[in-house]
Structure formats: structure tokens, C-alpha cells
């Protein structure tokens, strides 16, 4: 079975207050998340962790990550380290984003930052995190933040059962760089999708940055 979760924030004391998590201490939060995870997940399962695993010392984080059952696949969030450190911390795979084929044949994009539906024409749905307090489904997007799923991974069966509602058609996004390296951006998007759009802009402008000659 495949499972999905995001925004665990192991070791992050302030997330308890920021997101009104029902834990008195960081240790209680970490322990409860591990316990809930292992009640569902076996070592025969895969878990896609859609970013923001911990905000603490990497050795401390590793002690918690290695308690978690299953084959652990990380899709990098804005609070995560690079590939080498995250693999050393206990993950089996590392990706910045990932295409995923649902059991029913639908095509999904897995990425930490949500994107507006107008940038998801190539996909039937998107699985994301980053937004801790929000609806579980907005348009084509399914939010797997642990804050809205009782701090535990959710199964692919649950995700498949969710109703996808098409977003309003008045969303739009465009970005381009001209020959003089001038960036033009125009968009009308939900505020929650802004971080994903900034990632999209960076992917467009990166090839145009001046490069130093060796």
C-alpha cells in the first residue's frame, strides 16, 4: 500500500503553537506521530513524505525517522536539506517533484508547494503539502499535510476516494524572459498557490542567469 503525509516538523516546538497542534511537548508530538504512522504502515508499504520533515538537529531527526516503518520516499520541502543529508537521515529516495500513476490510471504530480489548477493541465490531480491549515481538497489539489489528517499518513485508497472539483476558469499564469533577459509575469491565482508559482518562475529564469566563464 502507498501512503502520503507532509509537514511533520519533527523537533519543531513552535509548530505546536503556530498550528494549534494538540501536544504539550515536542517529544510528545514526535512520539505520537511515530506511533500513528506505525499503526498504519508496515515495512511492505511505501510512504511518500511530501516535504518539511524536521526542524531540529539532523542526528535527532534521524533517530525519529529511523523508527518509522516502510520504504520512505521524500519529496523535498522548503525546510528540508539536500539529497545527501536527507538520505543519511533515513530516507530511501529523494526527489524535488515526482509524477505518480494512481491505481485507477489517473496521473498525479507530487510536489511540496501547491500550484494553481491552470498549471496542472498535464495532470488529473496534484498531491501537495506546505499549507498546514486548509481544506483537504481544493480544485485538483489534495493536501496531505498531517495537520489536517490527524497527524498520520493517508492511504492511496483514501486519496482515490476524494472528489476532485474543478477550479474556476478565471485563474491564469504566464511568465517569460525576452532576449534582453527581462522577465514578464502575469497571473491571477489563489494566494495559497503563490509559493508554487514562485518555484515555476525560478525554473523559467534559471537558464537565463549570467554564468561565470571557467
GROMACS .gro file of C-alpha atoms in nm:
model
  214
    1UNK     CA    1   0.000   0.000   0.000
    2UNK     CA    2   0.116   0.354  -0.074
    3UNK     CA    3   0.071   0.628   0.186
    4UNK     CA    4   0.119   1.005   0.184
    5UNK     CA    5   0.198   1.265   0.451
    6UNK     CA    6   0.366   1.606   0.471
    7UNK     CA    7   0.476   1.878   0.713
    8UNK     CA    8   0.565   1.653   1.004
    9UNK     CA    9   0.806   1.908   1.154
   10UNK     CA   10   0.986   1.671   1.390
   11UNK     CA   11   1.160   1.868   1.665
   12UNK     CA   12   0.982   2.197   1.590
   13UNK     CA   13   0.849   2.341   1.914
   14UNK     CA   14   0.684   2.647   1.759
   15UNK     CA   15   0.471   2.447   1.514
   16UNK     CA   16   0.266   2.328   1.812
   17UNK     CA   17   0.164   2.687   1.877
   18UNK     CA   18   0.153   2.806   1.517
   19UNK     CA   19  -0.081   2.527   1.407
   20UNK     CA   20  -0.256   2.462   1.737
   21UNK     CA   21  -0.134   2.104   1.749
   22UNK     CA   22  -0.277   1.903   2.044
   23UNK     CA   23   0.057   1.822   2.204
   24UNK     CA   24   0.215   1.960   2.522
   25UNK     CA   25   0.578   1.896   2.426
   26UNK     CA   26   0.788   1.831   2.117
   27UNK     CA   27   0.872   1.482   2.244
   28UNK     CA   28   0.502   1.402   2.278
   29UNK     CA   29   0.438   1.530   1.925
   30UNK     CA   30   0.725   1.330   1.776
   31UNK     CA   31   0.626   1.015   1.964
   32UNK     CA   32   0.258   1.039   1.870
   33UNK     CA   33   0.337   1.089   1.501
   34UNK     CA   34   0.566   0.784   1.501
   35UNK     CA   35   0.304   0.577   1.684
   36UNK     CA   36   0.023   0.677   1.446
   37UNK     CA   37   0.246   0.612   1.143
   38UNK     CA   38   0.349   0.265   1.259
   39UNK     CA   39  -0.008   0.162   1.342
   40UNK     CA   40  -0.091   0.203   0.971
   41UNK     CA   41   0.232   0.142   0.783
   42UNK     CA   42   0.425  -0.184   0.758
   43UNK     CA   43   0.769  -0.242   0.612
   44UNK     CA   44   0.597  -0.375   0.299
   45UNK     CA   45   0.444  -0.030   0.233
   46UNK     CA   46   0.575   0.287   0.069
   47UNK     CA   47   0.529   0.630   0.224
   48UNK     CA   48   0.565   0.948   0.018
   49UNK     CA   49   0.665   1.229   0.254
   50UNK     CA   50   0.576   1.549   0.069
   51UNK     CA   51   0.823   1.781   0.239
   52UNK     CA   52   0.913   1.954   0.565
   53UNK     CA   53   1.019   1.658   0.776
   54UNK     CA   54   1.205   1.822   1.065
   55UNK     CA   55   1.339   2.142   1.216
   56UNK     CA   56   1.599   2.015   1.460
   57UNK     CA   57   1.947   1.866   1.467
   58UNK     CA   58   1.984   1.612   1.188
   59UNK     CA   59   2.103   1.340   1.429
   60UNK     CA   60   1.795   1.389   1.643
   61UNK     CA   61   1.575   1.384   1.335
   62UNK     CA   62   1.739   1.065   1.212
   63UNK     CA   63   1.657   0.890   1.541
   64UNK     CA   64   1.287   0.955   1.476
   65UNK     CA   65   1.288   0.889   1.101
   66UNK     CA   66   1.454   0.551   1.151
   67UNK     CA   67   1.172   0.447   1.387
   68UNK     CA   68   0.920   0.483   1.102
   69UNK     CA   69   0.805   0.170   0.918
   70UNK     CA   70   0.807   0.135   0.542
   71UNK     CA   71   1.005   0.245   0.238
   72UNK     CA   72   1.031   0.623   0.277
   73UNK     CA   73   1.031   0.849  -0.029
   74UNK     CA   74   1.095   1.221   0.027
   75UNK     CA   75   0.967   1.495  -0.200
   76UNK     CA   76   1.171   1.795  -0.084
   77UNK     CA   77   1.007   2.077   0.108
   78UNK     CA   78   1.135   2.424   0.182
   79UNK     CA   79   1.262   2.319   0.528
   80UNK     CA   80   1.446   2.007   0.408
   81UNK     CA   81   1.816   1.959   0.337
   82UNK     CA   82   1.961   1.836   0.009
   83UNK     CA   83   1.968   1.480  -0.115
   84UNK     CA   84   2.281   1.354   0.062
   85UNK     CA   85   2.176   1.467   0.410
   86UNK     CA   86   1.817   1.351   0.374
   87UNK     CA   87   1.926   1.004   0.259
   88UNK     CA   88   2.168   0.989   0.551
   89UNK     CA   89   1.883   1.088   0.783
   90UNK     CA   90   1.691   0.775   0.687
   91UNK     CA   91   1.509   0.825   0.357
   92UNK     CA   92   1.528   0.566   0.079
   93UNK     CA   93   1.467   0.808  -0.209
   94UNK     CA   94   1.486   1.185  -0.264
   95UNK     CA   95   1.300   1.389  -0.527
   96UNK     CA   96   1.216   1.754  -0.584
   97UNK     CA   97   0.891   1.656  -0.752
   98UNK     CA   98   0.750   1.331  -0.879
   99UNK     CA   99   0.496   1.202  -1.129
  100UNK     CA  100   0.276   0.926  -0.990
  101UNK     CA  101   0.027   0.697  -1.159
  102UNK     CA  102  -0.277   0.627  -0.945
  103UNK     CA  103  -0.411   0.269  -0.927
  104UNK     CA  104  -0.713   0.387  -1.129
  105UNK     CA  105  -0.483   0.520  -1.404
  106UNK     CA  106  -0.504   0.891  -1.327
  107UNK     CA  107  -0.182   1.090  -1.346
  108UNK     CA  108  -0.075   1.289  -1.039
  109UNK     CA  109   0.201   1.539  -0.968
  110UNK     CA  110   0.356   1.518  -0.622
  111UNK     CA  111   0.525   1.839  -0.508
  112UNK     CA  112   0.557   2.021  -0.176
  113UNK     CA  113   0.429   2.360  -0.294
  114UNK     CA  114   0.076   2.366  -0.441
  115UNK     CA  115   0.025   2.500  -0.791
  116UNK     CA  116  -0.285   2.669  -0.932
  117UNK     CA  117  -0.506   2.442  -1.140
  118UNK     CA  118  -0.417   2.642  -1.452
  119UNK     CA  119  -0.064   2.495  -1.431
  120UNK     CA  120  -0.188   2.138  -1.390
  121UNK     CA  121  -0.331   2.073  -1.736
  122UNK     CA  122  -0.098   1.773  -1.781
  123UNK     CA  123  -0.225   1.608  -1.463
  124UNK     CA  124  -0.553   1.477  -1.329
  125UNK     CA  125  -0.464   1.587  -0.977
  126UNK     CA  126  -0.186   1.716  -0.754
  127UNK     CA  127  -0.073   1.583  -0.415
  128UNK     CA  128   0.099   1.853  -0.209
  129UNK     CA  129   0.177   1.985   0.139
  130UNK     CA  130   0.305   2.320   0.271
  131UNK     CA  131  -0.038   2.460   0.365
  132UNK     CA  132  -0.093   2.332   0.719
  133UNK     CA  133  -0.446   2.457   0.783
  134UNK     CA  134  -0.673   2.431   0.481
  135UNK     CA  135  -0.934   2.217   0.309
  136UNK     CA  136  -0.829   1.864   0.220
  137UNK     CA  137  -0.927   1.917  -0.145
  138UNK     CA  138  -0.916   2.245  -0.338
  139UNK     CA  139  -0.975   2.214  -0.711
  140UNK     CA  140  -0.747   1.942  -0.848
  141UNK     CA  141  -0.521   1.958  -0.542
  142UNK     CA  142  -0.514   1.720  -0.246
  143UNK     CA  143  -0.336   1.849   0.063
  144UNK     CA  144  -0.166   1.575   0.267
  145UNK     CA  145  -0.039   1.798   0.549
  146UNK     CA  146  -0.051   1.595   0.870
  147UNK     CA  147  -0.227   1.886   1.045
  148UNK     CA  148  -0.547   1.816   0.852
  149UNK     CA  149  -0.519   1.434   0.852
  150UNK     CA  150  -0.490   1.360   1.226
  151UNK     CA  151  -0.107   1.355   1.214
  152UNK     CA  152  -0.088   1.027   1.026
  153UNK     CA  153  -0.024   0.906   0.672
  154UNK     CA  154  -0.324   0.867   0.442
  155UNK     CA  155  -0.358   0.577   0.202
  156UNK     CA  156  -0.380   0.591  -0.174
  157UNK     CA  157  -0.726   0.434  -0.138
  158UNK     CA  158  -0.839   0.737   0.063
  159UNK     CA  159  -0.689   0.976  -0.189
  160UNK     CA  160  -0.863   0.797  -0.477
  161UNK     CA  161  -1.197   0.826  -0.298
  162UNK     CA  162  -1.179   1.206  -0.270
  163UNK     CA  163  -1.390   1.409  -0.509
  164UNK     CA  164  -1.192   1.641  -0.733
  165UNK     CA  165  -1.375   1.966  -0.802
  166UNK     CA  166  -1.262   2.171  -1.099
  167UNK     CA  167  -1.144   2.519  -1.005
  168UNK     CA  168  -1.292   2.834  -1.150
  169UNK     CA  169  -1.168   2.905  -1.501
  170UNK     CA  170  -1.067   3.264  -1.430
  171UNK     CA  171  -0.725   3.156  -1.297
  172UNK     CA  172  -0.426   3.222  -1.521
  173UNK     CA  173  -0.046   3.227  -1.504
  174UNK     CA  174   0.218   3.320  -1.759
  175UNK     CA  175   0.587   3.402  -1.732
  176UNK     CA  176   0.851   3.461  -1.997
  177UNK     CA  177   1.202   3.603  -2.043
  178UNK     CA  178   1.289   3.805  -2.353
  179UNK     CA  179   1.621   3.836  -2.539
  180UNK     CA  180   1.731   4.116  -2.306
  181UNK     CA  181   1.664   3.896  -2.001
  182UNK     CA  182   1.358   4.095  -1.898
  183UNK     CA  183   1.102   3.894  -1.709
  184UNK     CA  184   0.731   3.936  -1.774
  185UNK     CA  185   0.487   3.775  -1.533
  186UNK     CA  186   0.108   3.788  -1.528
  187UNK     CA  187  -0.114   3.582  -1.303
  188UNK     CA  188  -0.440   3.555  -1.116
  189UNK     CA  189  -0.417   3.270  -0.868
  190UNK     CA  190  -0.526   3.168  -0.516
  191UNK     CA  191  -0.293   3.315  -0.254
  192UNK     CA  192  -0.216   2.964  -0.123
  193UNK     CA  193  -0.059   2.875  -0.460
  194UNK     CA  194   0.185   3.166  -0.467
  195UNK     CA  195   0.485   2.967  -0.338
  196UNK     CA  196   0.438   2.710  -0.612
  197UNK     CA  197   0.426   2.986  -0.871
  198UNK     CA  198   0.750   3.139  -0.746
  199UNK     CA  199   0.913   2.799  -0.798
  200UNK     CA  200   0.771   2.796  -1.151
  201UNK     CA  201   0.915   3.143  -1.217
  202UNK     CA  202   1.258   3.038  -1.094
  203UNK     CA  203   1.254   2.736  -1.324
  204UNK     CA  204   1.186   2.972  -1.616
  205UNK     CA  205   1.454   3.229  -1.530
  206UNK     CA  206   1.733   2.994  -1.417
  207UNK     CA  207   1.860   2.923  -1.771
  208UNK     CA  208   1.890   3.299  -1.828
  209UNK     CA  209   2.110   3.387  -1.528
  210UNK     CA  210   2.456   3.515  -1.628
  211UNK     CA  211   2.713   3.237  -1.595
  212UNK     CA  212   3.074   3.287  -1.498
  213UNK     CA  213   3.322   3.161  -1.754
  214UNK     CA  214   3.564   2.899  -1.632
   0.00000   0.00000   0.00000
